[in-house]
Coordinates of C-alpha atoms and ligand atoms in Angstrom, one line a residue:
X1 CA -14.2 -8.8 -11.3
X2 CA -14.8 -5.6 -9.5
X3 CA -16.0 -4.0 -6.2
X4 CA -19.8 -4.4 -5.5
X5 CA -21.8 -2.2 -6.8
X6 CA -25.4 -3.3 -5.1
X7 CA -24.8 -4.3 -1.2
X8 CA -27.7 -5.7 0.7
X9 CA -27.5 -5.3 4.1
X10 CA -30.2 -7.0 6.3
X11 CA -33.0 -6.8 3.9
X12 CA -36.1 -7.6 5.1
X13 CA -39.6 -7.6 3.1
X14 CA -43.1 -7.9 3.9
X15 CA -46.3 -7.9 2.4
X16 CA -48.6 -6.8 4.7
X17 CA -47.9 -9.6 7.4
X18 CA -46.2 -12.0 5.0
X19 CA -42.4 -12.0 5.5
X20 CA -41.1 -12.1 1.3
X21 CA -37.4 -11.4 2.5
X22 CA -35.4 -11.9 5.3
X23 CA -32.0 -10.7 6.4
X24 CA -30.9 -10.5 3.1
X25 CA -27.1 -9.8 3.3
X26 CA -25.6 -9.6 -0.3
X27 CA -22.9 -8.2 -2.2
X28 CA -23.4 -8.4 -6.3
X29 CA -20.0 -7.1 -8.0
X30 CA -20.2 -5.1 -11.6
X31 CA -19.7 -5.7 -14.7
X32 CA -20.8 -8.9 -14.1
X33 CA -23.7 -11.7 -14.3
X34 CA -25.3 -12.8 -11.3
X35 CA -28.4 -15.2 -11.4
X36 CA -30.7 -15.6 -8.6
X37 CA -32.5 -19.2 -8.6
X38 CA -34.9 -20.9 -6.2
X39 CA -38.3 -22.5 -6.3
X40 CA -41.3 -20.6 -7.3
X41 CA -42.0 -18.2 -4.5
X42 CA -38.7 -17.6 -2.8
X43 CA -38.7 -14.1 -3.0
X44 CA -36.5 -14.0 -6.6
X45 CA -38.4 -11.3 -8.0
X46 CA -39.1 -9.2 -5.0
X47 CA -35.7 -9.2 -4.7
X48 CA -35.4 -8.2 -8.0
X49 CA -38.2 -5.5 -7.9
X50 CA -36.0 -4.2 -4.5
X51 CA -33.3 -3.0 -6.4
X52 CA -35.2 -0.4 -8.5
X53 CA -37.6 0.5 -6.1
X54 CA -40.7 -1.4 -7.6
X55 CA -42.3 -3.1 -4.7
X56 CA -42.4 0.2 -2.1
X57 CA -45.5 2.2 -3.5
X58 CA -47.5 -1.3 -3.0
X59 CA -49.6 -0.1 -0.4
X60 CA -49.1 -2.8 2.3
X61 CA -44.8 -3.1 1.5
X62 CA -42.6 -2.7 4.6
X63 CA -39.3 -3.0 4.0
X64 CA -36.4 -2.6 6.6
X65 CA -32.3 -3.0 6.3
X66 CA -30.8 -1.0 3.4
X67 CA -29.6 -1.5 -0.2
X68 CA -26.6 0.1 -1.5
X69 CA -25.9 1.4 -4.8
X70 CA -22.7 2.2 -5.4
X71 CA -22.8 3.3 -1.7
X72 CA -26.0 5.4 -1.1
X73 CA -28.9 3.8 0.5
X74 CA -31.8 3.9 -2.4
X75 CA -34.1 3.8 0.3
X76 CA -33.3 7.0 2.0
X77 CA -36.1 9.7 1.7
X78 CA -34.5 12.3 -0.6
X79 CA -33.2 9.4 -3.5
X80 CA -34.9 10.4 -7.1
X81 CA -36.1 7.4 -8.1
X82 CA -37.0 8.6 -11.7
X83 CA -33.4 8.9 -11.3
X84 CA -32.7 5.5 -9.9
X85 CA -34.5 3.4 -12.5
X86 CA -32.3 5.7 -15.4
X87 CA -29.5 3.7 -13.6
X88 CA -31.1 0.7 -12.8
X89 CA -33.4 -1.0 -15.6
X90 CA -35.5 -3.5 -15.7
X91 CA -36.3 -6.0 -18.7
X92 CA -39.3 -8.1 -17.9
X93 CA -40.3 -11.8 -18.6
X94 CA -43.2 -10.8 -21.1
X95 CA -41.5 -8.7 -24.4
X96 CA -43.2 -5.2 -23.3
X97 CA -42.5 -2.7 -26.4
X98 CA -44.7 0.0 -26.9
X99 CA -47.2 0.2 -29.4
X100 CA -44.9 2.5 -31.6
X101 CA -42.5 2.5 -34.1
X102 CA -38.9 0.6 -33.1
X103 CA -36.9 4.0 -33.6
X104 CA -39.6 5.5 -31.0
X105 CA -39.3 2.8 -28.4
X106 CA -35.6 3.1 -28.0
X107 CA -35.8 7.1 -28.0
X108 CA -38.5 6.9 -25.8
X109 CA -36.2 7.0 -22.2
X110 CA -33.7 9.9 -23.8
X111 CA -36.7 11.9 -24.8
X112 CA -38.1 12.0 -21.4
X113 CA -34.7 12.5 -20.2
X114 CA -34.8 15.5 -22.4
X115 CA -33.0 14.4 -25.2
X116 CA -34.6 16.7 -28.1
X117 CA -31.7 17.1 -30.8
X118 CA -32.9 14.5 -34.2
X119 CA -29.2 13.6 -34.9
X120 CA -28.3 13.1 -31.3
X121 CA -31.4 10.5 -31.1
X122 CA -30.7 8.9 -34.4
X123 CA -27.5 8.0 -33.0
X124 CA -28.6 7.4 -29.9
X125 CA -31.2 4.7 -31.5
X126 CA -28.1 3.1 -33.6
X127 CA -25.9 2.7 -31.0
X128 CA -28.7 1.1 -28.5
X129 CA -29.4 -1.3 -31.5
X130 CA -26.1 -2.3 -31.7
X131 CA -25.8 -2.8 -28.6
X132 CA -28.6 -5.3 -28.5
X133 CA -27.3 -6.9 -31.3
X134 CA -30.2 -6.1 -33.3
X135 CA -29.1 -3.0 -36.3
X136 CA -28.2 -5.4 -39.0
X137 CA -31.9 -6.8 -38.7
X138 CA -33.8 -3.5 -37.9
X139 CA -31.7 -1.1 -39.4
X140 CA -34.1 -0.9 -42.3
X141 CA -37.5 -0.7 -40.4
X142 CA -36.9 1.6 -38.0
X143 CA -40.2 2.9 -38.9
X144 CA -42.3 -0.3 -38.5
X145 CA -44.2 -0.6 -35.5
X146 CA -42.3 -2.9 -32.5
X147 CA -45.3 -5.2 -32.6
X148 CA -44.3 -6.1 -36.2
X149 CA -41.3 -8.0 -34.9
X150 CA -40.7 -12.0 -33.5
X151 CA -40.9 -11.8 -30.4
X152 CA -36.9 -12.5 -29.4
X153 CA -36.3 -9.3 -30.8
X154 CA -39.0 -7.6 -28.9
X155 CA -37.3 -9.0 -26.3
X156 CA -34.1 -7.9 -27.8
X157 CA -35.5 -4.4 -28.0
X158 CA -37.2 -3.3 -25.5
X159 CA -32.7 -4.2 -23.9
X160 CA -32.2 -1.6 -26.3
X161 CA -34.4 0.7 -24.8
X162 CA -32.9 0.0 -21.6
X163 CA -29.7 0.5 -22.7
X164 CA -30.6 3.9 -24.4
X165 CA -30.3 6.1 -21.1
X166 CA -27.1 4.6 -20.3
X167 CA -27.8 2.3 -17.0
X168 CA -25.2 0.9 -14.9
X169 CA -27.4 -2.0 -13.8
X170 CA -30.0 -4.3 -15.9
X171 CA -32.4 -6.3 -14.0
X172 CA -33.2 -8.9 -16.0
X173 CA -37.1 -11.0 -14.9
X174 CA -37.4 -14.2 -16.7
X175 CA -35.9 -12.5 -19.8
X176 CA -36.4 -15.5 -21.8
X177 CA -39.0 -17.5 -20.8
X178 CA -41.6 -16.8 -23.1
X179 CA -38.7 -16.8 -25.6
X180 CA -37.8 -19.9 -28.1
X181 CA -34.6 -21.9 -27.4
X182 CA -32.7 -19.9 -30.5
X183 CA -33.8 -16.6 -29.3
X184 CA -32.9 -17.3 -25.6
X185 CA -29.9 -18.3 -27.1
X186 CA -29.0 -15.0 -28.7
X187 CA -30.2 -13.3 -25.4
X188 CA -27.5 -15.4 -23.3
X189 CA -25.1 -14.0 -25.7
X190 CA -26.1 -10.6 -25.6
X191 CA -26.1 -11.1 -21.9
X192 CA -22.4 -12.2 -22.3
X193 CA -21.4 -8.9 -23.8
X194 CA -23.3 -6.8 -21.9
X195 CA -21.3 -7.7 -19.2
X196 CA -18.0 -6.0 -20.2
X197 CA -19.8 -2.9 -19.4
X198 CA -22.8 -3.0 -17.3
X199 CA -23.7 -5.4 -14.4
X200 CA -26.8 -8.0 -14.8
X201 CA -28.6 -9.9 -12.4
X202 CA -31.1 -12.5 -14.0
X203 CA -34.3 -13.9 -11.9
X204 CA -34.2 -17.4 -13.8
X205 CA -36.0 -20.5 -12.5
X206 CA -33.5 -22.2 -15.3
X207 CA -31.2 -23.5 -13.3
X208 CA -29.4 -24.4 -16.9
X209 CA -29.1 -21.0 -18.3
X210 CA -28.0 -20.1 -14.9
X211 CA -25.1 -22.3 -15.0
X212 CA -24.7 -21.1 -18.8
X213 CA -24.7 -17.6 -18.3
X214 CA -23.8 -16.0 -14.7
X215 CA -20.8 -15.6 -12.7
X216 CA -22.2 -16.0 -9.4
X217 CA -25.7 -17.8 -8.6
X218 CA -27.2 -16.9 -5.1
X219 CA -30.2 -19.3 -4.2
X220 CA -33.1 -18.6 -2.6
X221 CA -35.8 -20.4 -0.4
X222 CA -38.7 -18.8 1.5
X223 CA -37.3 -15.9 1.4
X224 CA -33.7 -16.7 2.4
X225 CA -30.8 -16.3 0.7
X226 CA -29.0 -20.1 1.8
X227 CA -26.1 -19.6 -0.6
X228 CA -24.5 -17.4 -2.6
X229 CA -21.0 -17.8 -4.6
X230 CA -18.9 -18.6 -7.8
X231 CA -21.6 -20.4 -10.2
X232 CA -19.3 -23.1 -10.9
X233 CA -18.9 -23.3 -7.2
X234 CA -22.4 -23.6 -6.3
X235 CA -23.2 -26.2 -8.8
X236 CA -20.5 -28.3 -8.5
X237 CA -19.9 -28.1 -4.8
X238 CA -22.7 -26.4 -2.9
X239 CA -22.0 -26.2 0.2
X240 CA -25.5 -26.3 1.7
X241 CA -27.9 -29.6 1.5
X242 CA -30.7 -27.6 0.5
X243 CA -29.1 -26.3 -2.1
X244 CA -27.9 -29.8 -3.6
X245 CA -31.4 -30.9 -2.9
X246 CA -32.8 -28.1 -5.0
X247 CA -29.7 -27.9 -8.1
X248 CA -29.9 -32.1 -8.4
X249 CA -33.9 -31.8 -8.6
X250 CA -34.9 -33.2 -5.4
X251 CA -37.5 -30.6 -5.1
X252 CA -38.9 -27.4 -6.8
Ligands
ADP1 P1 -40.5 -15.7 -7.0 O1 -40.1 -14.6 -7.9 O2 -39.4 -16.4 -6.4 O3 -41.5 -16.7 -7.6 P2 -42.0 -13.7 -5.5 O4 -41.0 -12.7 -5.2 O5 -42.9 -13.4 -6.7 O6 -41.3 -15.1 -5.7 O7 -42.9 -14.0 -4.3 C1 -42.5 -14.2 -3.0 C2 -43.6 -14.3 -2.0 O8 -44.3 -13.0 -1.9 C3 -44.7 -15.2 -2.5 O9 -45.3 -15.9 -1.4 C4 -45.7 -14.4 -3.2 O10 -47.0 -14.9 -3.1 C5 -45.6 -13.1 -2.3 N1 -46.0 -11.9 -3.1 C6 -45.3 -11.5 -4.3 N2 -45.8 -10.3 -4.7 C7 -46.8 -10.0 -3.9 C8 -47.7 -8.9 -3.8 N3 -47.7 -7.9 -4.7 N4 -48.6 -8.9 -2.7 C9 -48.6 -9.8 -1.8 N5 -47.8 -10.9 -1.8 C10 -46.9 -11.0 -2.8

C-alpha cells in the first residue's frame, strides 16, 4: 500500500451549532479501498462531502482543522475547487446520469474541461467504459439515452463519467444501495479493480460489503472517528467496545 494521499488533521464540522465532526485525525493511503461505517448519523457522509468540498457553501458550515490532499490543505483560500472535484469525484447513492445520450454523459466532464477533438472524445468514452466494465454491454448504444439502461449500469456509468477526467480519488455514497444484490456485486468488483489505480473511500452502512470490499474500515459514532485500521483487523479484533458493540449488532 502506499503513502497517504488524503490526511485529516483535527477536522472539525458544524452545522450551525451542531458539531457533525470532531477532531477528525485520519490518514487514508492510495490506491486503495477504505470504508467508513457507523450508525445512521455519525457524520459518514459529511465526512465524505469534506473531501471534495461539498458541505462548505452550505450557508451555516464551519469547519476548522485541515484536510490534505496529497499535501495541500483543500481548504486554503486560493484552492480551485472546479479543480479539486476533477481530482476528487463523487458517485452518489441514487444512479444520477443525465438525461442524455450514454456517449454524452461520459464526455460530459472532458468537454467542460475543454476537450473538443471527436476522436479524442470517442476514445476518451471507450476507455471510461471499459474501465467501468460496461463497453461490451453499451458499446452498441452509445446513442441511447442513460435513462434507457437498468439501473446497475447507470450506476456503473455515471463511475465512468467520473472516471473520464482522470481522478485520483472516487468518493463513493452508498454506491449500491439502491442497487440489486447482482449489480452490487459487479460494483464490488469494479471497485476491486479500480483500486490498482485510483484510491476509493466508500460511505457504506453494510457493514458486509465493507468487510467484502475495503482495506481499511474507520468507524464512526456521533461524529467521532473511535477506530480506524486493517479491515480484517477491525472486524476480527476491534480494539474498542463500541466498535464490537456496533460490528456484532448490538446497536445501530
Ligand atoms: P451519516 O452519513 O452517517 O448518516 P450525516 O453526515 O448525513 O450522517 O449527518 C451527520 C449529522 O449532521 C446528523 O446529525 C445530521 O442530521 C446532520 N446534518 C447532515 N447534513 C446536514 C445539513 N445539511 N444541515 C444540518 N445538519 C445536517
Amino acid at each position: 500500500m502506499g503513502g497517504a494521499i488524503i490526511q485529516s488533521r483535527d477536522l472539525n464540522l458544524h452545522y450551525g451549532k451542531a458539531r457533525a465532526l470532531k477532531n477528525i485525525n485520519m490518514d487514508i493511503p492510495e490506491r486503495s479501498i477504505t470504508a467508513i461505517i457507523g450508525p445512521s448519523g455519525c457524520g459518514k457522509s459529511t465526512y465524505l462531502r469534506c473531501l471534495n468540498r461539498m458541505n462548505d457553501l452550505l450557508p451555516e458550515v464551519r469547519i476548522t482543522g485541515s484536510l490534505l490532499f496529497k499535501g495541500r490543505n483543500i481548504y486554503d483560500p486560493g484552492e480551485d475547487v472546479v479543480e479539486l472535484r476533477k481530482q476528487i469525484g463523487m458517485v452518489f447513492q441514487k444512479p444520477n446520469p443525465f438525461p442524455m445520450s450514454i456517449y454524452d454523459n461520459v464526455a460530459y466532464g472532458p468537454r467542460i474541461h475543454g476537450v473538443k477533438n471527436k476522436s479524442e472524445l470517442d476514445s476518451i468514452v471507450e476507455k471510461s467504459l471499459r474501465q467501468a466494465a460496461l463497453w461490451d454491454e453499451l458499446k452498441g448504444r452509445l446513442r441511447d439515452s442513460a435513462l434507457s439502461i437498468s439501473g446497475g449500469q447507470q450506476q456503473r456509468l455515471c463511475i465512468a463519467r467520473c472516471l473520464a477526467v482522470e481522478p485520483e480519488v472516487i468518493l463513493m455514497d452508498e454506491p449500491a444501495s439502491a442497487l440489486d444484490p447482482i449489480a452490487t456485486a459487479k460494483i464490488e468488483d469494479l471497485m476491486r479493480e479500480l483500486k490498482e489505480k485510483y484510491t476509493i473511500i466508500i460511505v457504506t452502512h453494510n457493514m458486509q460489503q465493507a468487510a467484502r470490499v475495503s482495506d481499511r474500515t474507520a468507524f464512526f459514532l456521533m461524529g467521532e472517528l473511535i477506530e480506524y485500521d486493517y479491515t480484517k483487523k477491525l472486524f476480527e479484533n476491534p480494539t474498542n467496545r463500541r466498535t464490537e458493540d456496533y460490528i456484532t449488532g448490538r446497536f445501530g
